[in-house]
CSV table of C-alpha atoms in Angstrom, one decimal:
chain,number,residue,atom,x,y,z
U,134,MET,CA,85.6,34.1,235.4
U,135,THR,CA,82.6,32.5,233.7
U,136,LEU,CA,81.8,35.9,232.0
U,137,LEU,CA,85.4,35.9,230.9
U,138,GLY,CA,85.0,32.4,229.5
U,139,LEU,CA,82.0,33.7,227.5
U,140,VAL,CA,83.8,36.7,226.1
U,141,ALA,CA,86.6,34.5,225.1
U,142,GLY,CA,84.2,32.1,223.3
U,143,LEU,CA,82.6,35.0,221.4
U,144,ALA,CA,86.0,36.4,220.6
U,145,ARG,CA,87.1,33.2,219.0
U,146,GLU,CA,83.9,33.2,216.7
U,147,TRP,CA,84.5,36.9,215.8
U,148,LEU,CA,88.2,36.3,215.0
U,149,LEU,CA,87.4,33.2,212.9
U,150,VAL,CA,84.7,35.0,210.9
U,151,ASP,CA,86.8,38.1,210.6
U,152,ALA,CA,89.9,36.1,209.3
U,153,TRP,CA,88.2,33.5,207.1
U,154,GLY,CA,84.8,35.2,206.2
U,155,ALA,CA,81.3,34.0,206.5
U,156,GLY,CA,81.8,31.4,203.8
U,157,ALA,CA,82.5,27.8,203.1
U,158,ARG,CA,85.9,27.6,204.9
U,159,THR,CA,84.4,28.8,208.3
U,160,ASP,CA,81.3,26.5,207.6
U,161,GLY,CA,83.6,23.6,207.3
U,162,PHE,CA,85.5,24.1,210.4
U,163,LEU,CA,82.4,24.6,212.4
U,164,VAL,CA,81.1,21.4,211.1
U,165,ALA,CA,84.3,19.8,212.3
U,166,LEU,CA,84.0,21.5,215.6
U,167,PHE,CA,80.3,20.5,216.1
U,168,LEU,CA,80.9,17.1,217.8
U,169,PRO,CA,83.4,18.2,220.4
U,170,GLU,CA,81.4,21.3,221.0
U,171,ALA,CA,78.2,19.1,221.5
U,172,VAL,CA,79.9,17.2,224.1
U,173,ARG,CA,81.2,20.2,225.9
U,174,THR,CA,77.7,21.9,225.8
U,175,MET,CA,76.1,18.9,227.3
U,176,LEU,CA,78.7,18.8,230.0
U,177,ALA,CA,78.4,22.6,230.7
U,178,GLY,CA,74.6,22.2,230.9
U,179,GLY,CA,75.0,19.7,233.9
U,180,VAL,CA,74.5,16.4,232.2
U,181,LEU,CA,77.2,14.8,234.4
U,182,SER,CA,77.4,17.1,237.4
U,183,SER,CA,73.6,17.2,238.1
U,184,ALA,CA,73.7,13.4,238.4
U,185,ALA,CA,77.1,13.1,240.1
U,186,LEU,CA,76.5,15.7,242.6
U,187,ALA,CA,74.0,13.7,244.7
U,188,LEU,CA,76.1,10.5,244.5
U,189,TRP,CA,79.1,12.5,245.8
U,190,GLN,CA,77.1,14.0,248.7
U,191,ALA,CA,75.7,10.5,249.6
U,192,ARG,CA,79.3,9.2,250.3
U,193,THR,CA,81.0,9.6,253.5
U,194,ALA,CA,84.4,11.4,253.5
U,195,PRO,CA,86.4,8.1,253.5
U,196,GLN,CA,84.3,6.8,250.6
U,197,ARG,CA,84.8,9.8,248.4
U,198,PRO,CA,88.3,9.4,247.1
U,199,GLY,CA,87.4,5.7,246.0
U,200,TRP,CA,84.3,7.0,244.1
U,201,LEU,CA,86.4,9.7,242.5
U,202,GLY,CA,89.1,7.2,241.3
U,203,ALA,CA,86.6,4.9,240.0
U,204,THR,CA,84.7,7.4,238.0
U,205,THR,CA,87.8,9.0,236.8
U,206,LEU,CA,89.2,5.9,235.4
U,207,GLY,CA,85.9,4.8,233.9
U,208,LEU,CA,85.0,8.2,232.3
U,209,GLY,CA,88.5,8.9,231.3
U,210,GLY,CA,88.4,5.6,229.4
U,211,LEU,CA,85.1,6.6,227.8
U,212,GLY,CA,86.5,9.8,226.7
U,213,VAL,CA,89.4,7.9,224.9
U,214,GLY,CA,86.9,5.7,223.2
U,215,LEU,CA,84.9,8.6,221.9
U,216,ALA,CA,88.1,10.2,220.5
U,217,THR,CA,89.1,7.0,218.8
U,218,ALA,CA,85.6,6.5,217.3
U,219,CYS,CA,85.6,10.2,216.0
U,220,THR,CA,89.2,9.8,214.6
U,221,VAL,CA,88.4,6.6,212.8
U,222,GLY,CA,85.0,7.8,211.6
U,223,ALA,CA,85.9,11.5,210.7
U,224,GLY,CA,85.0,11.2,207.1
U,225,PRO,CA,81.5,9.7,207.4
U,226,LEU,CA,80.9,12.0,210.6
U,227,THR,CA,81.6,15.3,208.8
U,228,HIS,CA,79.5,14.2,205.9
U,229,LEU,CA,76.6,13.5,208.3
U,230,VAL,CA,76.9,16.8,210.0
U,231,GLY,CA,77.4,18.9,206.8
U,232,PRO,CA,75.9,17.1,203.9
U,233,GLY,CA,75.8,20.3,202.0
U,234,LEU,CA,79.3,21.1,202.1
U,235,PRO,CA,81.4,21.3,198.9
U,236,ASP,CA,83.1,18.0,198.2
U,237,ALA,CA,86.6,19.9,197.8
U,238,ASP,CA,86.5,20.8,201.6
U,239,ARG,CA,85.6,17.5,202.9
U,240,ALA,CA,89.2,16.1,203.5
U,241,THR,CA,90.2,19.2,205.4
U,242,VAL,CA,87.2,19.2,207.4
U,243,ALA,CA,87.7,15.4,208.4
U,244,GLN,CA,91.2,16.1,209.3
U,245,ALA,CA,90.2,19.0,211.7
U,246,LEU,CA,87.8,16.5,213.3
U,247,SER,CA,90.3,13.8,213.8
U,248,LEU,CA,92.4,16.4,215.7
U,249,LEU,CA,89.6,18.0,217.7
U,250,ALA,CA,88.5,14.7,219.1
U,251,TRP,CA,91.4,14.3,221.3
U,252,GLY,CA,90.2,17.0,223.4
U,253,LEU,CA,87.1,14.9,224.5
U,254,PRO,CA,88.9,13.0,227.3
U,255,ALA,CA,90.0,16.1,228.9
U,256,LEU,CA,86.4,17.7,228.6
U,257,VAL,CA,84.8,14.6,230.4
U,258,LEU,CA,87.4,14.7,233.2
U,259,GLN,CA,87.1,18.4,233.6
U,260,ALA,CA,83.3,18.1,234.1
U,261,LEU,CA,83.7,15.2,236.6
U,262,TRP,CA,86.4,16.9,238.6
U,263,SER,CA,84.2,20.0,238.9
U,264,VAL,CA,81.6,18.1,241.0
U,265,PRO,CA,83.7,18.0,244.4
U,266,LEU,CA,84.4,21.7,244.0
U,267,GLN,CA,80.7,22.6,243.4
U,268,ALA,CA,79.6,20.4,246.4
U,269,ALA,CA,82.1,22.3,248.5
U,270,GLY,CA,80.8,25.7,247.2
U,271,ARG,CA,83.9,26.4,245.3
U,272,PHE,CA,82.5,27.6,242.1
U,273,LEU,CA,85.3,29.8,240.9
U,274,LEU,CA,87.9,27.3,240.0
U,275,ALA,CA,85.3,25.2,238.1
U,276,GLY,CA,84.1,28.2,236.3
U,277,VAL,CA,87.4,29.1,234.8
U,278,GLY,CA,87.4,26.2,232.6
U,279,SER,CA,85.7,27.9,229.7
U,280,LEU,CA,88.0,30.8,229.7
U,281,VAL,CA,91.1,28.3,229.6
U,282,TYR,CA,89.4,26.2,227.0
U,283,ASN,CA,88.9,29.0,224.5
U,284,LEU,CA,92.0,31.0,225.2
U,285,PRO,CA,94.6,29.0,223.1
U,286,ALA,CA,92.3,29.2,220.1
U,287,VAL,CA,91.6,33.1,220.6
U,288,LEU,CA,95.3,33.8,220.9
U,289,TRP,CA,96.3,31.7,217.9
U,290,MET,CA,93.8,33.3,215.7
U,291,ALA,CA,94.6,36.7,216.9
U,292,TRP,CA,98.3,36.0,215.9
U,293,ARG,CA,98.0,34.1,212.8
U,294,ARG,CA,94.7,35.7,211.4
U,295,ASP,CA,93.9,34.5,207.9
U,296,GLN,CA,97.3,32.6,207.9
U,297,ALA,CA,95.9,30.0,210.4
U,298,THR,CA,95.2,26.6,209.1
U,299,GLU,CA,92.3,24.2,210.2
U,300,SER,CA,94.8,21.8,211.7
U,301,GLU,CA,96.5,24.5,213.7
U,302,LEU,CA,93.3,25.9,215.2
U,303,ALA,CA,92.0,22.4,215.8
U,304,LEU,CA,95.4,21.7,217.9
U,305,ALA,CA,94.7,24.9,219.8
U,306,PHE,CA,91.4,23.7,220.9
U,307,VAL,CA,92.9,20.4,222.3
U,308,VAL,CA,95.5,22.3,224.1
U,309,GLY,CA,92.7,24.5,225.7
U,310,ALA,CA,90.6,21.3,226.7
U,311,TRP,CA,93.6,19.6,228.5
U,312,ALA,CA,94.6,22.8,230.1
U,313,SER,CA,91.1,23.3,231.5
U,314,ALA,CA,91.2,19.6,232.9
U,315,LEU,CA,94.7,19.9,234.4
U,316,LEU,CA,93.9,23.2,236.1
U,317,LEU,CA,91.6,21.1,238.5
U,318,LEU,CA,94.2,18.3,239.1
U,319,PRO,CA,95.9,19.9,242.2
U,320,ALA,CA,92.5,20.3,243.8
U,321,MET,CA,91.6,16.7,243.0
U,322,LEU,CA,94.8,15.4,244.4
U,323,ARG,CA,94.1,17.3,247.6
U,324,THR,CA,90.7,15.5,247.6
U,325,GLY,CA,92.1,12.1,247.6
U,326,LEU,CA,92.5,11.4,243.9
U,327,GLN,CA,95.8,9.4,244.1
U,328,PRO,CA,97.1,6.6,241.7
U,329,GLY,CA,96.1,4.0,244.3
U,330,VAL,CA,92.4,4.8,244.1
U,331,LEU,CA,92.3,4.6,240.3
U,332,ARG,CA,90.6,1.2,240.2
U,333,TRP,CA,87.6,-0.2,238.2
U,334,ASP,CA,84.3,-0.5,240.0
U,335,ALA,CA,81.5,-1.5,237.8
U,336,GLY,CA,78.9,-0.9,240.6
U,337,VAL,CA,80.0,2.8,240.9
U,338,LEU,CA,79.8,3.4,237.3
U,339,ARG,CA,76.6,1.5,236.9
U,340,GLU,CA,75.0,3.7,239.6
U,341,LEU,CA,76.3,6.8,237.8
U,342,GLY,CA,75.1,5.6,234.6
U,343,HIS,CA,71.5,5.1,235.9
U,344,ARG,CA,71.5,8.7,237.1
U,345,VAL,CA,73.2,10.0,233.9
U,346,GLY,CA,71.2,8.1,231.5
U,347,PRO,CA,67.8,10.1,231.5
U,348,LEU,CA,69.8,13.4,231.5
U,349,LEU,CA,72.1,12.1,228.6
U,350,GLY,CA,69.0,11.0,226.7
U,351,GLY,CA,67.5,14.5,226.9
U,352,ALA,CA,70.8,16.2,226.1
U,353,LEU,CA,71.4,14.0,223.1
U,354,GLY,CA,68.1,14.8,221.9
U,355,GLY,CA,69.0,18.5,222.0
U,356,GLN,CA,72.1,17.8,220.3
U,357,GLY,CA,70.3,15.9,217.7
U,358,LEU,CA,68.3,18.9,216.9
U,359,MET,CA,71.6,20.9,216.6
U,360,LEU,CA,72.8,18.3,214.2
U,361,LEU,CA,69.6,18.6,212.3
U,362,GLU,CA,70.0,22.3,212.3
U,363,ARG,CA,73.5,22.2,210.9
U,364,MET,CA,72.3,19.7,208.2
U,365,VAL,CA,69.6,21.9,207.2
U,366,ALA,CA,71.7,25.0,207.4
U,367,SER,CA,74.3,23.3,205.2
U,368,TRP,CA,71.8,23.3,202.3
U,369,LEU,CA,70.8,26.9,202.8
U,370,GLY,CA,73.8,28.3,201.0
U,371,GLU,CA,77.3,29.3,201.9
U,372,GLY,CA,77.8,31.1,205.2
U,373,ALA,CA,74.3,29.7,206.7
U,374,VAL,CA,76.1,27.5,209.2
U,375,THR,CA,78.4,30.3,210.2
U,376,LEU,CA,75.7,32.8,210.8
U,377,LEU,CA,73.5,30.5,212.7
U,378,ASN,CA,76.4,29.5,214.9
U,379,LEU,CA,77.4,33.1,215.3
U,380,ALA,CA,73.8,34.2,216.3
U,381,ARG,CA,73.6,31.4,219.0
U,382,LYS,CA,77.0,32.4,220.3
U,383,LEU,CA,75.8,36.0,220.7
U,384,ALA,CA,72.5,35.0,222.1
U,385,ASN,CA,74.2,32.4,224.5
U,386,LEU,CA,76.3,34.9,226.4
U,387,PRO,CA,73.5,35.6,228.9
U,388,LEU,CA,72.0,32.0,228.5
U,389,VAL,CA,75.2,30.2,229.5
U,390,ALA,CA,75.5,32.7,232.4
U,391,LEU,CA,72.1,31.6,233.3
U,392,MET,CA,73.1,28.0,233.2
U,393,SER,CA,75.9,28.7,235.6
U,394,VAL,CA,73.5,30.6,238.0
U,395,ASN,CA,71.1,27.6,237.7
U,396,GLN,CA,73.9,25.1,238.6
U,397,VAL,CA,74.4,27.1,241.7
U,398,LEU,CA,70.6,27.0,242.4
U,399,LEU,CA,70.7,23.4,241.9
U,400,GLY,CA,73.1,22.9,244.6
U,401,LEU,CA,71.1,25.0,247.1
U,402,MET,CA,67.8,23.4,246.1
U,403,SER,CA,69.3,19.9,246.7
U,404,ARG,CA,69.8,20.7,250.3
U,405,GLN,CA,66.2,21.8,250.8
U,406,ALA,CA,62.8,20.0,250.5
U,407,GLY,CA,59.1,20.8,250.0
U,408,THR,CA,58.3,24.3,250.5
U,409,ASP,CA,61.9,25.5,250.9
U,410,ARG,CA,62.8,24.2,247.6
U,411,LEU,CA,59.8,25.7,246.1
U,412,ARG,CA,60.6,29.1,247.7
U,413,LEU,CA,64.1,28.8,246.0
U,414,LEU,CA,62.5,27.9,242.7
U,415,ARG,CA,60.4,31.2,242.9
U,416,GLN,CA,63.5,33.3,243.8
U,417,GLY,CA,65.5,31.5,241.0
U,418,LEU,CA,63.0,32.4,238.3
U,419,ALA,CA,62.8,35.9,239.4
U,420,LEU,CA,66.6,36.0,239.2
U,421,ASN,CA,66.6,34.4,235.8
U,422,THR,CA,64.2,37.0,234.6
U,423,LEU,CA,66.3,39.7,236.0
U,424,ILE,CA,69.2,38.6,234.2
U,425,SER,CA,67.7,37.5,230.9
U,426,THR,CA,65.2,40.0,230.1
U,427,PRO,CA,67.5,43.3,230.0
U,428,ALA,CA,70.0,41.1,228.0
U,429,ALA,CA,67.3,40.1,225.5
U,430,VAL,CA,66.0,43.7,225.2
U,431,GLY,CA,69.6,45.0,224.6
U,432,LEU,CA,70.2,42.3,222.1
U,433,LEU,CA,66.8,42.9,220.2
U,434,LEU,CA,67.5,46.6,219.8
U,435,SER,CA,71.2,46.5,219.0
U,436,ALA,CA,71.4,43.5,216.7
U,437,GLN,CA,71.9,45.7,213.6
U,438,ALA,CA,74.6,47.6,215.3
U,439,ILE,CA,76.5,44.7,216.6
U,440,VAL,CA,76.7,43.2,212.9
U,441,ALA,CA,77.9,46.6,211.6
U,442,LEU,CA,80.3,47.2,214.2
U,443,LEU,CA,81.8,43.6,214.4
U,444,PHE,CA,81.9,42.8,210.8
U,445,PRO,CA,82.3,46.0,208.8
U,446,ARG,CA,84.3,44.4,206.0
U,447,VAL,CA,82.8,40.9,206.0
U,448,GLN,CA,80.2,40.2,203.3
U,449,GLY,CA,77.1,38.1,203.7
U,450,THR,CA,76.3,38.9,207.4
U,451,ALA,CA,73.1,40.9,206.9
U,452,LEU,CA,70.9,38.0,207.9
U,453,LEU,CA,72.7,38.0,211.4
U,454,ALA,CA,70.5,40.8,212.8
U,455,PRO,CA,67.1,39.1,212.3
U,456,LEU,CA,68.4,35.8,213.7
U,457,LEU,CA,69.5,37.6,216.8
U,458,GLY,CA,66.1,39.2,217.2
U,459,TRP,CA,64.6,35.5,217.2
U,460,TYR,CA,67.1,34.2,219.7
U,461,ALA,CA,66.7,37.3,221.9
U,462,VAL,CA,63.0,36.3,222.5
U,463,ALA,CA,63.9,32.7,223.3
U,464,LEU,CA,66.5,33.8,225.9
U,465,VAL,CA,63.9,34.4,228.8
U,466,LEU,CA,62.0,31.3,228.2
U,467,ALA,CA,65.0,29.1,228.0
U,468,GLY,CA,66.4,30.5,231.3
U,469,TRP,CA,63.0,29.4,233.0
U,470,THR,CA,62.9,26.0,231.5
U,471,THR,CA,66.4,25.3,232.5
U,472,LEU,CA,65.7,26.1,236.2
U,473,LEU,CA,62.5,24.2,236.1
U,474,ALA,CA,64.3,21.0,235.1
U,475,ARG,CA,66.9,21.6,237.9
U,476,TYR,CA,63.9,22.0,240.3
U,477,ASN,CA,63.3,18.1,239.5
U,478,HIS,CA,67.0,17.3,239.4
U,479,ALA,CA,67.3,18.6,243.1
U,480,ALA,CA,64.8,16.1,244.2
U,481,GLY,CA,66.6,13.3,242.5
U,482,ASP,CA,64.1,13.1,239.5
U,483,THR,CA,65.9,13.0,236.2
U,484,ARG,CA,63.1,11.1,234.3
U,485,LEU,CA,60.5,13.8,234.0
U,486,PRO,CA,62.8,16.5,232.6
U,487,PHE,CA,63.9,13.9,230.1
U,488,VAL,CA,60.3,13.2,229.0
U,489,CYS,CA,59.4,16.7,228.6
U,490,GLU,CA,62.6,17.6,226.7
U,491,THR,CA,62.1,14.6,224.5
U,492,ALA,CA,58.5,15.8,223.6
U,493,ALA,CA,59.9,19.4,223.0
U,494,ASN,CA,62.7,18.0,220.9
U,495,LEU,CA,60.2,16.1,218.9
U,496,ALA,CA,58.1,19.2,218.2
U,497,GLN,CA,61.1,21.3,217.2
U,498,ALA,CA,62.4,18.4,214.9
U,499,ILE,CA,59.2,18.4,213.1
U,500,ALA,CA,59.0,22.2,212.9
U,501,LEU,CA,62.7,22.7,211.8
U,502,PRO,CA,62.9,21.4,208.3
U,503,LEU,CA,59.4,22.9,207.5
U,504,LEU,CA,60.0,26.4,208.8
U,505,GLY,CA,63.6,26.1,207.5
U,506,TRP,CA,62.2,25.6,203.9
U,507,PHE,CA,59.5,28.4,204.4
U,508,ALA,CA,61.5,30.9,205.9
U,509,GLY,CA,65.2,30.0,205.7
U,510,ALA,CA,67.5,30.6,208.7
U,511,GLN,CA,65.0,32.5,210.6
U,512,GLY,CA,62.7,29.6,210.4
U,513,ILE,CA,65.3,27.6,212.2
U,514,ALA,CA,65.4,30.1,214.9
U,515,ALA,CA,61.6,30.1,215.1
U,516,ALA,CA,61.7,26.4,215.5
U,517,VAL,CA,64.0,26.7,218.5
U,518,LEU,CA,61.6,29.2,220.2
U,519,LEU,CA,58.7,26.5,219.7
U,520,GLY,CA,60.7,23.8,221.3
U,521,VAL,CA,61.5,26.0,224.4
U,522,LEU,CA,57.8,26.7,224.8
U,523,VAL,CA,56.8,23.2,224.6
U,524,ASN,CA,59.4,22.1,227.1
U,525,GLY,CA,58.6,24.7,229.7
U,526,GLY,CA,54.9,24.2,229.4
U,527,LEU,CA,55.1,20.4,230.0
U,528,LEU,CA,57.4,20.9,233.0
U,529,LEU,CA,55.0,23.2,234.4
U,530,HIS,CA,52.1,20.8,233.8
U,531,PHE,CA,53.5,17.7,235.2
U,532,ASN,CA,55.1,19.4,238.3
U,533,ARG,CA,51.6,21.1,238.9
U,534,LEU,CA,53.2,24.4,239.3
U,535,TRP,CA,51.0,26.7,237.3
U,536,HIS,CA,49.3,28.1,240.5
U,537,HIS,CA,52.5,28.2,242.6
U,538,LEU,CA,55.0,30.4,240.8
U,539,HIS,CA,53.3,33.7,240.1
U,540,LEU,CA,53.6,33.0,236.4
U,541,SER,CA,51.5,36.0,235.4
U,542,ARG,CA,54.0,38.5,237.1
U,543,LEU,CA,56.9,36.6,235.6
U,544,ALA,CA,55.2,36.6,232.0
U,545,LEU,CA,54.6,40.4,232.4
U,546,ALA,CA,58.2,41.1,233.6
U,547,GLY,CA,59.6,39.1,230.7
U,548,GLY,CA,57.3,39.9,227.9
U,549,LEU,CA,56.3,43.6,228.4
U,550,PRO,CA,59.9,44.8,228.0
U,551,LEU,CA,60.4,42.7,224.8
U,552,LEU,CA,57.1,44.0,223.3
U,553,LEU,CA,58.1,47.6,224.0
U,554,GLY,CA,61.5,46.9,222.4
U,555,ALA,CA,59.9,45.4,219.3
U,556,ALA,CA,57.5,48.4,219.1
U,557,VAL,CA,60.3,51.1,219.3
U,558,LEU,CA,62.7,49.3,216.9
U,559,PRO,CA,61.6,51.1,213.7
U,560,TRP,CA,62.4,54.5,215.3
U,561,TRP,CA,65.7,53.4,217.0
U,562,PRO,CA,68.8,55.4,216.0
U,563,PRO,CA,70.3,54.1,212.7
U,564,LEU,CA,73.8,54.9,213.3
U,565,PRO,CA,75.7,51.9,214.7
U,566,GLY,CA,77.4,53.7,217.6
U,567,TRP,CA,74.2,55.6,218.8
U,568,ARG,CA,72.2,52.4,218.3
U,569,LEU,CA,74.4,50.6,220.5
U,570,ALA,CA,74.5,53.1,223.1
U,571,ALA,CA,70.7,53.6,223.2
U,572,SER,CA,70.3,49.8,223.3
U,573,THR,CA,72.6,49.7,226.2
U,574,VAL,CA,70.8,52.5,228.2
U,575,ALA,CA,67.5,50.6,227.5
U,576,GLY,CA,69.0,47.4,228.7
U,577,LEU,CA,70.2,49.1,232.0
U,578,ALA,CA,66.8,50.8,232.5
U,579,CYS,CA,65.0,47.5,232.2
U,580,LEU,CA,67.5,45.8,234.7
U,581,LEU,CA,67.0,48.5,237.2
U,582,LEU,CA,63.1,48.4,236.9
U,583,LEU,CA,63.0,44.8,237.1
U,584,ALA,CA,65.3,44.7,240.1
U,585,ALA,CA,63.0,47.1,241.9
U,586,TRP,CA,59.9,45.2,241.0
U,587,LEU,CA,60.9,41.6,241.3
U,588,ARG,CA,63.6,41.7,244.0
U,589,PRO,CA,64.9,38.3,243.7
U,590,TRP,CA,67.1,38.6,246.8
U,591,ARG,CA,64.0,38.6,249.1
U,592,ALA,CA,62.2,35.3,249.9
U,593,ALA,CA,59.4,34.9,247.6
U,594,PRO,CA,55.8,34.7,249.1
U,595,GLY,CA,54.0,31.5,249.1
């Protein structure tokens, strides 16, 4: 179901660009969508579930309904407050996110944001209500949320095409957000979420806030970088915001799948300690490498074919292929870094990942406008890679893991296929169909070879 959600997310971007083009109109809607998507991305990345999971498991069965009721009331109210703030401040917020947008489009963009904001309470509740399901090992129902969220927008764009308006599409996103939350409501009712337990409990919310705070700080830093990226891209010319967003969506297909895998690993590691947790980390890193490296190789080799096949009639998409190449390289490192942070979260330490991510965000923030000025959109992608490198290196250093994770084998397994892919790229088949087929075969071959070598299903040696 997670894969279907990812495909639906990519389909919505493809339909948007195919219907409206890679120009100012699409740029404007993506600027309006930035804040709701930032919240959804942080929640999907575990900013709430990583903190709430340990608190839920620490409660006894009779205590859990009261905890769930207090957090539902508090976080639901927080979502309504965020939606109200975005509605009231829609004009200044859209100017902040997209300062380079044409003045003629600003009113339409602000109106779209004021509608999109009312999906925020549902997104927060959906993330909270996924926690009891994850604790019980029921990942399927929680994972279907991404598909349900994207499906109304996909169906609306597929039906209306270029006749769709920004307001119509915004309402489709709001419908998807509330549908994804209400899908979990029956399970929550069976868990004990009844009207009688919806009571304010400052102690419960304060405890959750202390756990979420460090995670939220790091996530806000990451979204601040995304904001800076949108701001820089809005000055790079018409269509730059759209192309960067589309490149991220394509590259994030395997990355978001890795985030889901890492959430499962978080639940497993949280039940272990010491050497058992370290063993799971080794297996998890091998599994991340097995998933991300073939995907990165396939993406690197097929980037030009993907652009030609997806957008044969859309002008201004030539820059998408080199952007995909940069993001492909960052895929493997991003999967490792995410799991290293989950290793700390499983031990109840949310501060060290926050410190490391903050330092990495600072390095990326400094590099982003400089590289963007020097190399355009490709410079923005290179700054992303730099940030991932800094974050991963710091996590390894402060956890003293350099000599415990077989890093040389992981680096060889992740780096050698990418180097070989880059080396054969000039001689790869030029026709889109043949190029995509050859890239698929190369990715599958990489998957099989790495599976035979890494064997992540076996317990890693110490």
